[in-house]
Amino acid sequence: MSEAKNSALSEEMILPKPDDFHVHFRQGESLGAYVRSSAQWFGRALVMPNTLPPVVDAGSLDAYRKKITACLPESLDFIPLMSFKLLAGMDAKTVETCAAAGAVAGKYYPAGATTNAADGPSNPGAVSEALSAMESAGVVLSIHGEDPDAPSLEREAAFLPALEKILDRWPRLRIVLEHLSTREAVDFVAKGPERLAATITAHHLLFTIDDMMGAGLNPHLFCKPPIKSAADRRALRNAAFSGSPKFFFGSDSAPHARAAKESARAPGGVYSSPTAIPALLGLFESEGALEALKPFVASSGARFYRLPAPQGRLRLLREPWTVPGEIDGIVPMCAGSELAWRLA
Ligand code: DOR
Ligand code: ZN
């Protein structure tokens, strides 16, 4: 139902309300701003559990969901999809109670791979009981696929052998490899079984490593996994534009305060919730791939997660606007740039 009125250069685009299958809402006083920003654009979002403290059981999951929904005005229909963080030694009971509390995914962060991941398992064997329970309960395994012992730009490719082992050992487990950044990972997912899918972010589709550090260092584009070469981006675009149900949108919108991002030790994360959809519409349109936008942002992910098709609609207008330097106190993706489409 993505309709572009007056085909060639339509002034309006109507999409089913997109889903974001990977978002960081954080905790504390900014939570409400991030949730409301996301809810303007998305009907549902899969909320990552690497908060402080983390979401690791049914109690913390339920409490976090209540905090999120309490931030929403009545006028915004938005469903937070919840996940929990896998910890070494997690037992089956914990997984089952999380599933009963509505968890759709358990997140595997290799120890030390990214923000708030020091407590992650050091190998899949450390969470074997939990993975078996997830397989039985139909809870999706969401993976941050980087091997922190490999060199920074090689971490994703270096993780793939571990993923192969997980696929072999848990033959019915459904798996999402998050925020793909390399040709190797695109290829691995494309050739893998149907129960293996992947998210792709807007920033990995839009930018290359040279946008981040080719001229001067732009810490606001620094993320994990890092944005890579033009050839990697080409592979990601081909996957997103292919219409394959294995590749769908997850923003990995990950706000960090400006002072931290502009410090001597910038944390990884791109705040993309407020700009991802108009930026993607511009990209898909300019690359002649508009047909693939709807499956990418508003149906393939829902199908993989066995959720109802997206409800509601999102209306965008072709009216250029300049993205502000700060949104919700954070420097957003595309800050200072002009986007062709805006929210109606
Ligand atoms: O860039 C990232 N930021 N990648 C992640 O995996 C985590 C995220 C965050 O939480 O800041
Ligand atoms: Zn993330």
Tab-separated table of C-alpha atoms and ligand atoms in Angstrom:
chain	number	residue	atom	x	y	z
A	1	MET	CA	0.000	0.000	0.000
A	2	SER	CA	2.902	2.395	-0.422
A	3	GLU	CA	1.191	4.912	-2.657
A	4	ALA	CA	3.025	7.640	-4.426
A	5	LYS	CA	0.469	10.000	-5.873
A	6	ASN	CA	1.258	11.416	-9.375
A	7	SER	CA	3.914	8.721	-9.830
A	8	ALA	CA	6.900	10.481	-11.464
A	9	LEU	CA	7.381	13.209	-8.882
A	10	SER	CA	4.649	12.671	-6.331
A	11	GLU	CA	4.215	15.177	-3.585
A	12	GLU	CA	2.881	12.754	-1.042
A	13	MET	CA	3.828	9.258	0.108
A	14	ILE	CA	1.662	7.050	2.249
A	15	LEU	CA	3.168	4.022	3.945
A	16	PRO	CA	1.790	1.574	6.459
A	17	LYS	CA	3.131	2.836	9.796
A	18	PRO	CA	6.687	1.415	9.820
A	19	ASP	CA	8.158	-0.924	12.416
A	20	ASP	CA	11.604	-0.356	13.904
A	21	PHE	CA	13.079	-3.718	14.860
A	22	HIS	CA	15.978	-2.319	16.906
A	23	VAL	CA	15.899	0.800	19.070
A	24	HIS	CA	17.576	2.072	22.257
A	25	PHE	CA	15.242	4.086	24.470
A	26	ARG	CA	17.612	4.216	27.464
A	27	GLN	CA	16.342	4.908	30.944
A	28	GLY	CA	15.999	7.989	33.124
A	29	GLU	CA	14.779	11.451	32.306
A	30	SER	CA	15.273	11.403	28.522
A	31	LEU	CA	13.346	8.165	28.025
A	32	GLY	CA	10.061	9.992	27.318
A	33	ALA	CA	11.552	12.223	24.617
A	34	TYR	CA	13.106	9.274	22.781
A	35	VAL	CA	9.924	7.216	23.018
A	36	ARG	CA	7.720	10.038	21.737
A	37	SER	CA	10.115	10.796	18.880
A	38	SER	CA	10.050	7.166	17.816
A	39	ALA	CA	6.281	6.859	18.181
A	40	GLN	CA	5.709	9.661	15.683
A	41	TRP	CA	7.305	7.558	12.978
A	42	PHE	CA	6.818	3.970	14.035
A	43	GLY	CA	3.880	1.859	15.102
A	44	ARG	CA	6.064	-0.638	16.958
A	45	ALA	CA	9.688	-0.829	17.976
A	46	LEU	CA	11.793	-3.628	19.385
A	47	VAL	CA	13.347	-2.092	22.481
A	48	MET	CA	16.905	-3.099	23.294
A	49	PRO	CA	17.663	-4.266	26.838
A	50	ASN	CA	21.159	-2.795	27.359
A	51	THR	CA	19.868	-0.251	29.824
A	52	LEU	CA	21.409	0.503	33.219
A	53	PRO	CA	20.340	-1.644	35.003
A	54	PRO	CA	19.700	-4.125	32.157
A	55	VAL	CA	16.448	-5.903	31.285
A	56	VAL	CA	17.229	-9.464	32.353
A	57	ASP	CA	14.021	-11.011	33.700
A	58	ALA	CA	10.244	-10.728	33.566
A	59	GLY	CA	10.136	-8.194	36.405
A	60	SER	CA	12.586	-5.734	34.828
A	61	LEU	CA	10.994	-6.263	31.412
A	62	ASP	CA	7.543	-5.490	32.683
A	63	ALA	CA	8.698	-2.460	34.655
A	64	TYR	CA	10.563	-1.068	31.610
A	65	ARG	CA	7.546	-1.569	29.343
A	66	LYS	CA	5.344	0.283	31.848
A	67	LYS	CA	7.802	3.198	31.949
A	68	ILE	CA	7.784	3.359	28.152
A	69	THR	CA	4.019	3.251	27.759
A	70	ALA	CA	3.588	5.824	30.547
A	71	CYS	CA	5.501	8.338	28.368
A	72	LEU	CA	3.066	8.055	25.480
A	73	PRO	CA	0.247	10.525	24.874
A	74	GLU	CA	-3.167	8.955	24.115
A	75	SER	CA	-2.973	10.275	20.569
A	76	LEU	CA	-0.006	8.061	19.640
A	77	ASP	CA	-0.648	4.397	18.961
A	78	PHE	CA	2.635	2.722	19.680
A	79	ILE	CA	3.560	-0.763	20.833
A	80	PRO	CA	6.926	-1.373	22.450
A	81	LEU	CA	8.126	-4.884	21.608
A	82	MET	CA	10.253	-6.088	24.478
A	83	SER	CA	13.529	-7.973	24.634
A	84	PHE	CA	15.766	-9.224	27.419
A	85	LYS	CA	19.531	-9.465	27.652
A	86	LEU	CA	21.138	-12.889	27.754
A	87	LEU	CA	23.491	-13.326	30.700
A	88	ALA	CA	25.892	-16.212	31.256
A	89	GLY	CA	24.150	-19.058	33.051
A	90	MET	CA	20.624	-17.731	32.461
A	91	ASP	CA	18.171	-20.559	33.117
A	92	ALA	CA	15.188	-21.821	31.132
A	93	LYS	CA	12.708	-20.563	33.724
A	94	THR	CA	13.902	-16.978	33.266
A	95	VAL	CA	13.411	-17.250	29.513
A	96	GLU	CA	9.967	-18.808	29.923
A	97	THR	CA	8.786	-16.095	32.297
A	98	CYS	CA	10.162	-13.387	29.975
A	99	ALA	CA	8.287	-15.018	27.085
A	100	ALA	CA	5.121	-15.126	29.185
A	101	ALA	CA	5.631	-11.409	29.952
A	102	GLY	CA	5.655	-10.735	26.203
A	103	ALA	CA	9.345	-10.802	25.246
A	104	VAL	CA	9.711	-11.352	21.517
A	105	ALA	CA	13.515	-11.528	21.542
A	106	GLY	CA	16.510	-12.302	23.711
A	107	LYS	CA	19.612	-10.263	22.894
A	108	TYR	CA	23.081	-11.733	22.682
A	109	TYR	CA	25.816	-9.144	23.246
A	110	PRO	CA	29.278	-10.715	23.157
A	111	ALA	CA	31.060	-9.593	26.346
A	112	GLY	CA	32.557	-6.150	25.784
A	113	ALA	CA	31.259	-5.777	22.212
A	114	THR	CA	29.450	-2.472	22.691
A	115	THR	CA	27.719	-0.018	25.073
A	116	ASN	CA	26.746	-1.663	28.375
A	117	ALA	CA	27.810	-5.108	27.185
A	118	ALA	CA	30.567	-5.884	29.693
A	119	ASP	CA	28.205	-8.385	31.328
A	120	GLY	CA	27.456	-10.266	28.087
A	121	PRO	CA	28.326	-13.962	27.618
A	122	SER	CA	31.838	-14.699	26.345
A	123	ASN	CA	30.597	-17.532	24.111
A	124	PRO	CA	27.230	-19.038	23.102
A	125	GLY	CA	27.877	-22.087	25.302
A	126	ALA	CA	27.547	-19.797	28.324
A	127	VAL	CA	23.861	-19.266	27.460
A	128	SER	CA	23.054	-22.731	26.112
A	129	GLU	CA	20.180	-23.439	28.490
A	130	ALA	CA	18.602	-20.085	27.653
A	131	LEU	CA	19.008	-20.600	23.892
A	132	SER	CA	17.337	-24.017	24.103
A	133	ALA	CA	14.463	-22.465	26.046
A	134	MET	CA	14.154	-19.674	23.456
A	135	GLU	CA	14.091	-22.256	20.681
A	136	SER	CA	11.233	-24.098	22.420
A	137	ALA	CA	9.291	-20.951	23.283
A	138	GLY	CA	9.669	-19.358	19.836
A	139	VAL	CA	11.587	-16.378	21.193
A	140	VAL	CA	13.866	-14.858	18.535
A	141	LEU	CA	17.606	-14.666	19.197
A	142	SER	CA	18.791	-11.155	18.359
A	143	ILE	CA	22.553	-10.958	17.958
A	144	HIS	CA	25.095	-8.171	18.085
A	145	GLY	CA	27.403	-9.990	15.699
A	146	GLU	CA	30.870	-8.673	16.440
A	147	ASP	CA	33.837	-10.564	17.847
A	148	PRO	CA	35.445	-8.026	20.185
A	149	ASP	CA	38.833	-9.771	19.951
A	150	ALA	CA	39.146	-9.076	16.212
A	151	PRO	CA	40.377	-5.753	14.751
A	152	SER	CA	37.590	-3.159	14.740
A	153	LEU	CA	36.673	-3.283	11.076
A	154	GLU	CA	36.887	-7.086	10.935
A	155	ARG	CA	34.764	-7.874	13.973
A	156	GLU	CA	31.557	-8.610	12.119
A	157	ALA	CA	33.095	-11.010	9.600
A	158	ALA	CA	35.031	-12.634	12.452
A	159	PHE	CA	31.785	-13.387	14.303
A	160	LEU	CA	30.205	-15.359	11.442
A	161	PRO	CA	31.802	-18.740	12.337
A	162	ALA	CA	30.237	-18.466	15.815
A	163	LEU	CA	26.877	-17.764	14.188
A	164	GLU	CA	27.304	-20.844	12.010
A	165	LYS	CA	27.790	-22.898	15.168
A	166	ILE	CA	24.678	-21.440	16.796
A	167	LEU	CA	22.633	-22.293	13.687
A	168	ASP	CA	23.940	-25.870	13.791
A	169	ARG	CA	23.468	-26.435	17.495
A	170	TRP	CA	19.941	-24.951	17.703
A	171	PRO	CA	18.305	-26.049	14.449
A	172	ARG	CA	14.900	-24.467	15.145
A	173	LEU	CA	16.043	-21.217	16.752
A	174	ARG	CA	15.003	-18.115	14.797
A	175	ILE	CA	17.813	-15.609	14.599
A	176	VAL	CA	18.201	-11.955	13.629
A	177	LEU	CA	21.720	-10.713	12.972
A	178	GLU	CA	21.490	-7.033	13.890
A	179	HIS	CA	22.718	-3.948	12.058
A	180	LEU	CA	24.596	-5.573	9.182
A	181	SER	CA	27.629	-3.610	8.058
A	182	THR	CA	29.587	-5.849	5.676
A	183	ARG	CA	29.261	-7.723	2.374
A	184	GLU	CA	30.327	-10.873	4.206
A	185	ALA	CA	27.397	-10.668	6.603
A	186	VAL	CA	24.901	-9.857	3.823
A	187	ASP	CA	26.109	-12.898	1.940
A	188	PHE	CA	25.991	-15.112	5.012
A	189	VAL	CA	22.390	-14.143	5.774
A	190	ALA	CA	21.253	-14.399	2.153
A	191	LYS	CA	22.633	-17.923	1.879
A	192	GLY	CA	21.456	-19.021	5.332
A	193	PRO	CA	18.237	-20.819	6.211
A	194	GLU	CA	14.882	-19.039	6.255
A	195	ARG	CA	15.008	-18.820	10.036
A	196	LEU	CA	17.983	-16.451	9.744
A	197	ALA	CA	17.196	-12.807	8.991
A	198	ALA	CA	18.885	-9.447	9.552
A	199	THR	CA	18.235	-5.819	10.331
A	200	ILE	CA	19.897	-2.984	8.452
A	201	THR	CA	20.086	0.584	9.765
A	202	ALA	CA	19.559	3.808	7.832
A	203	HIS	CA	23.064	5.033	8.669
A	204	HIS	CA	24.751	1.920	7.285
A	205	LEU	CA	22.705	2.373	4.079
A	206	LEU	CA	23.405	6.088	3.749
A	207	PHE	CA	27.022	6.605	4.771
A	208	THR	CA	30.508	5.166	4.452
A	209	ILE	CA	33.485	5.264	6.779
A	210	ASP	CA	34.718	8.294	4.850
A	211	ASP	CA	31.657	10.262	5.912
A	212	MET	CA	32.662	9.486	9.488
A	213	MET	CA	36.406	10.089	9.285
A	214	GLY	CA	37.483	10.892	5.743
A	215	ALA	CA	37.756	14.659	6.158
A	216	GLY	CA	37.382	15.387	9.860
A	217	LEU	CA	36.167	13.034	12.550
A	218	ASN	CA	32.371	13.076	12.922
A	219	PRO	CA	31.711	11.290	16.205
A	220	HIS	CA	27.960	11.477	15.590
A	221	LEU	CA	28.370	8.825	12.890
A	222	PHE	CA	30.504	6.574	15.056
A	223	CYS	CA	28.651	3.394	15.975
A	224	LYS	CA	29.095	-0.329	16.557
A	225	PRO	CA	29.523	-2.016	14.196
A	226	PRO	CA	31.314	0.866	12.468
A	227	ILE	CA	30.038	2.067	9.098
A	228	LYS	CA	32.292	0.566	6.439
A	229	SER	CA	33.289	0.920	2.764
A	230	ALA	CA	31.299	1.895	-0.310
A	231	ALA	CA	31.439	-1.755	-1.442
A	232	ASP	CA	29.908	-2.861	1.864
A	233	ARG	CA	27.250	-0.179	1.566
A	234	ARG	CA	26.504	-1.361	-1.986
A	235	ALA	CA	25.902	-4.885	-0.692
A	236	LEU	CA	23.650	-3.551	2.077
A	237	ARG	CA	21.690	-1.438	-0.407
A	238	ASN	CA	21.288	-4.377	-2.771
A	239	ALA	CA	19.936	-6.450	0.125
A	240	ALA	CA	17.516	-3.716	1.245
A	241	PHE	CA	16.400	-2.970	-2.314
A	242	SER	CA	15.957	-6.655	-3.177
A	243	GLY	CA	12.636	-6.943	-1.367
A	244	SER	CA	13.922	-10.148	0.261
A	245	PRO	CA	11.956	-10.917	3.441
A	246	LYS	CA	15.260	-11.698	5.184
A	247	PHE	CA	16.370	-8.058	5.356
A	248	PHE	CA	14.360	-5.473	7.238
A	249	PHE	CA	14.726	-2.182	9.016
A	250	GLY	CA	16.079	-1.722	12.530
A	251	SER	CA	17.245	1.833	13.205
A	252	ASP	CA	19.682	1.026	16.027
A	253	SER	CA	18.850	4.560	17.064
A	254	ALA	CA	21.189	5.001	20.027
A	255	PRO	CA	21.233	8.452	21.606
A	256	HIS	CA	24.271	9.608	23.563
A	257	ALA	CA	24.611	13.099	25.043
A	258	ARG	CA	26.420	15.565	22.828
A	259	ALA	CA	29.166	16.130	25.415
A	260	ALA	CA	29.950	12.408	25.509
A	261	LYS	CA	29.907	12.094	21.719
A	262	GLU	CA	32.250	15.069	21.383
A	263	SER	CA	34.610	13.915	24.147
A	264	ALA	CA	37.993	12.201	23.850
A	265	ARG	CA	36.275	8.803	24.092
A	266	ALA	CA	33.087	8.942	22.090
A	267	PRO	CA	30.648	6.079	22.648
A	268	GLY	CA	29.136	4.360	19.609
A	269	GLY	CA	25.614	5.219	18.575
A	270	VAL	CA	23.703	7.271	15.993
A	271	TYR	CA	20.468	8.989	17.001
A	272	SER	CA	18.401	8.194	13.937
A	273	SER	CA	14.785	7.707	15.059
A	274	PRO	CA	13.739	11.252	14.084
A	275	THR	CA	15.250	11.191	10.577
A	276	ALA	CA	15.583	7.588	9.416
A	277	ILE	CA	12.283	7.239	7.551
A	278	PRO	CA	12.445	10.446	5.479
A	279	ALA	CA	16.131	9.785	4.758
A	280	LEU	CA	15.344	6.225	3.643
A	281	LEU	CA	12.459	7.394	1.468
A	282	GLY	CA	14.844	9.814	-0.250
A	283	LEU	CA	17.431	7.074	-0.718
A	284	PHE	CA	15.054	4.414	-2.038
A	285	GLU	CA	13.500	6.970	-4.379
A	286	SER	CA	16.801	8.244	-5.761
A	287	GLU	CA	18.011	4.681	-6.314
A	288	GLY	CA	14.815	3.658	-8.131
A	289	ALA	CA	13.920	1.197	-5.388
A	290	LEU	CA	10.666	2.666	-4.019
A	291	GLU	CA	8.863	-0.663	-4.473
A	292	ALA	CA	11.140	-2.229	-1.878
A	293	LEU	CA	10.541	0.417	0.799
A	294	LYS	CA	7.291	-1.006	2.131
A	295	PRO	CA	8.565	-4.564	2.659
A	296	PHE	CA	11.756	-3.187	4.176
A	297	VAL	CA	10.189	-0.881	6.766
A	298	ALA	CA	6.663	-2.210	7.122
A	299	SER	CA	6.124	-5.891	6.512
A	300	SER	CA	9.140	-8.218	6.288
A	301	GLY	CA	10.150	-7.701	9.918
A	302	ALA	CA	6.621	-8.221	11.196
A	303	ARG	CA	6.364	-11.420	9.218
A	304	PHE	CA	9.661	-12.738	10.553
A	305	TYR	CA	8.606	-11.931	14.127
A	306	ARG	CA	5.178	-13.476	13.459
A	307	LEU	CA	3.396	-10.265	14.338
A	308	PRO	CA	0.270	-8.853	12.726
A	309	ALA	CA	0.888	-6.626	9.705
A	310	PRO	CA	1.442	-2.967	10.644
A	311	GLN	CA	-1.685	-0.984	11.495
A	312	GLY	CA	-2.169	2.658	10.690
A	313	ARG	CA	-0.512	4.848	8.107
A	314	LEU	CA	2.337	7.264	7.851
A	315	ARG	CA	2.010	10.231	5.530
A	316	LEU	CA	5.019	12.085	4.200
A	317	LEU	CA	5.156	15.208	2.048
A	318	ARG	CA	7.825	16.259	-0.398
A	319	GLU	CA	8.789	19.437	1.400
A	320	PRO	CA	12.494	19.932	1.927
A	321	TRP	CA	13.604	20.714	5.475
A	322	THR	CA	16.928	21.126	7.168
A	323	VAL	CA	17.474	18.707	10.034
A	324	PRO	CA	18.161	20.701	13.209
A	325	GLY	CA	21.559	20.461	14.885
A	326	GLU	CA	19.914	18.968	17.950
A	327	ILE	CA	16.717	17.015	18.567
A	328	ASP	CA	15.786	15.934	22.090
A	329	GLY	CA	19.169	17.333	23.177
A	330	ILE	CA	21.023	14.917	20.871
A	331	VAL	CA	22.744	15.483	17.528
A	332	PRO	CA	20.552	13.445	15.171
A	333	MET	CA	21.495	11.573	12.025
A	334	CYS	CA	21.688	14.027	9.076
A	335	ALA	CA	21.968	17.059	11.401
A	336	GLY	CA	22.352	20.184	9.275
A	337	SER	CA	21.511	18.357	6.030
A	338	GLU	CA	18.472	18.853	3.861
A	339	LEU	CA	15.978	15.999	3.553
A	340	ALA	CA	13.457	16.015	0.718
A	341	TRP	CA	10.582	14.468	2.678
A	342	ARG	CA	8.976	15.390	5.945
A	343	LEU	CA	6.247	14.084	8.200
A	344	ALA	CA	2.837	15.367	7.096
B	1	DOR	O1	26.463	2.026	18.100
B	1	DOR	C1	25.880	1.346	18.938
B	1	DOR	N1	25.281	1.904	20.010
B	1	DOR	N2	25.849	0.019	18.788
B	1	DOR	C2	25.363	-0.793	19.735
B	1	DOR	O2	25.409	-1.972	19.555
B	1	DOR	C3	24.855	-0.241	21.002
B	1	DOR	C4	24.428	1.133	20.853
B	1	DOR	C5	24.201	1.824	22.188
B	1	DOR	O3	23.535	1.256	23.037
B	1	DOR	O4	24.684	2.934	22.353
B	2	ZN	ZN	21.769	-1.465	19.091
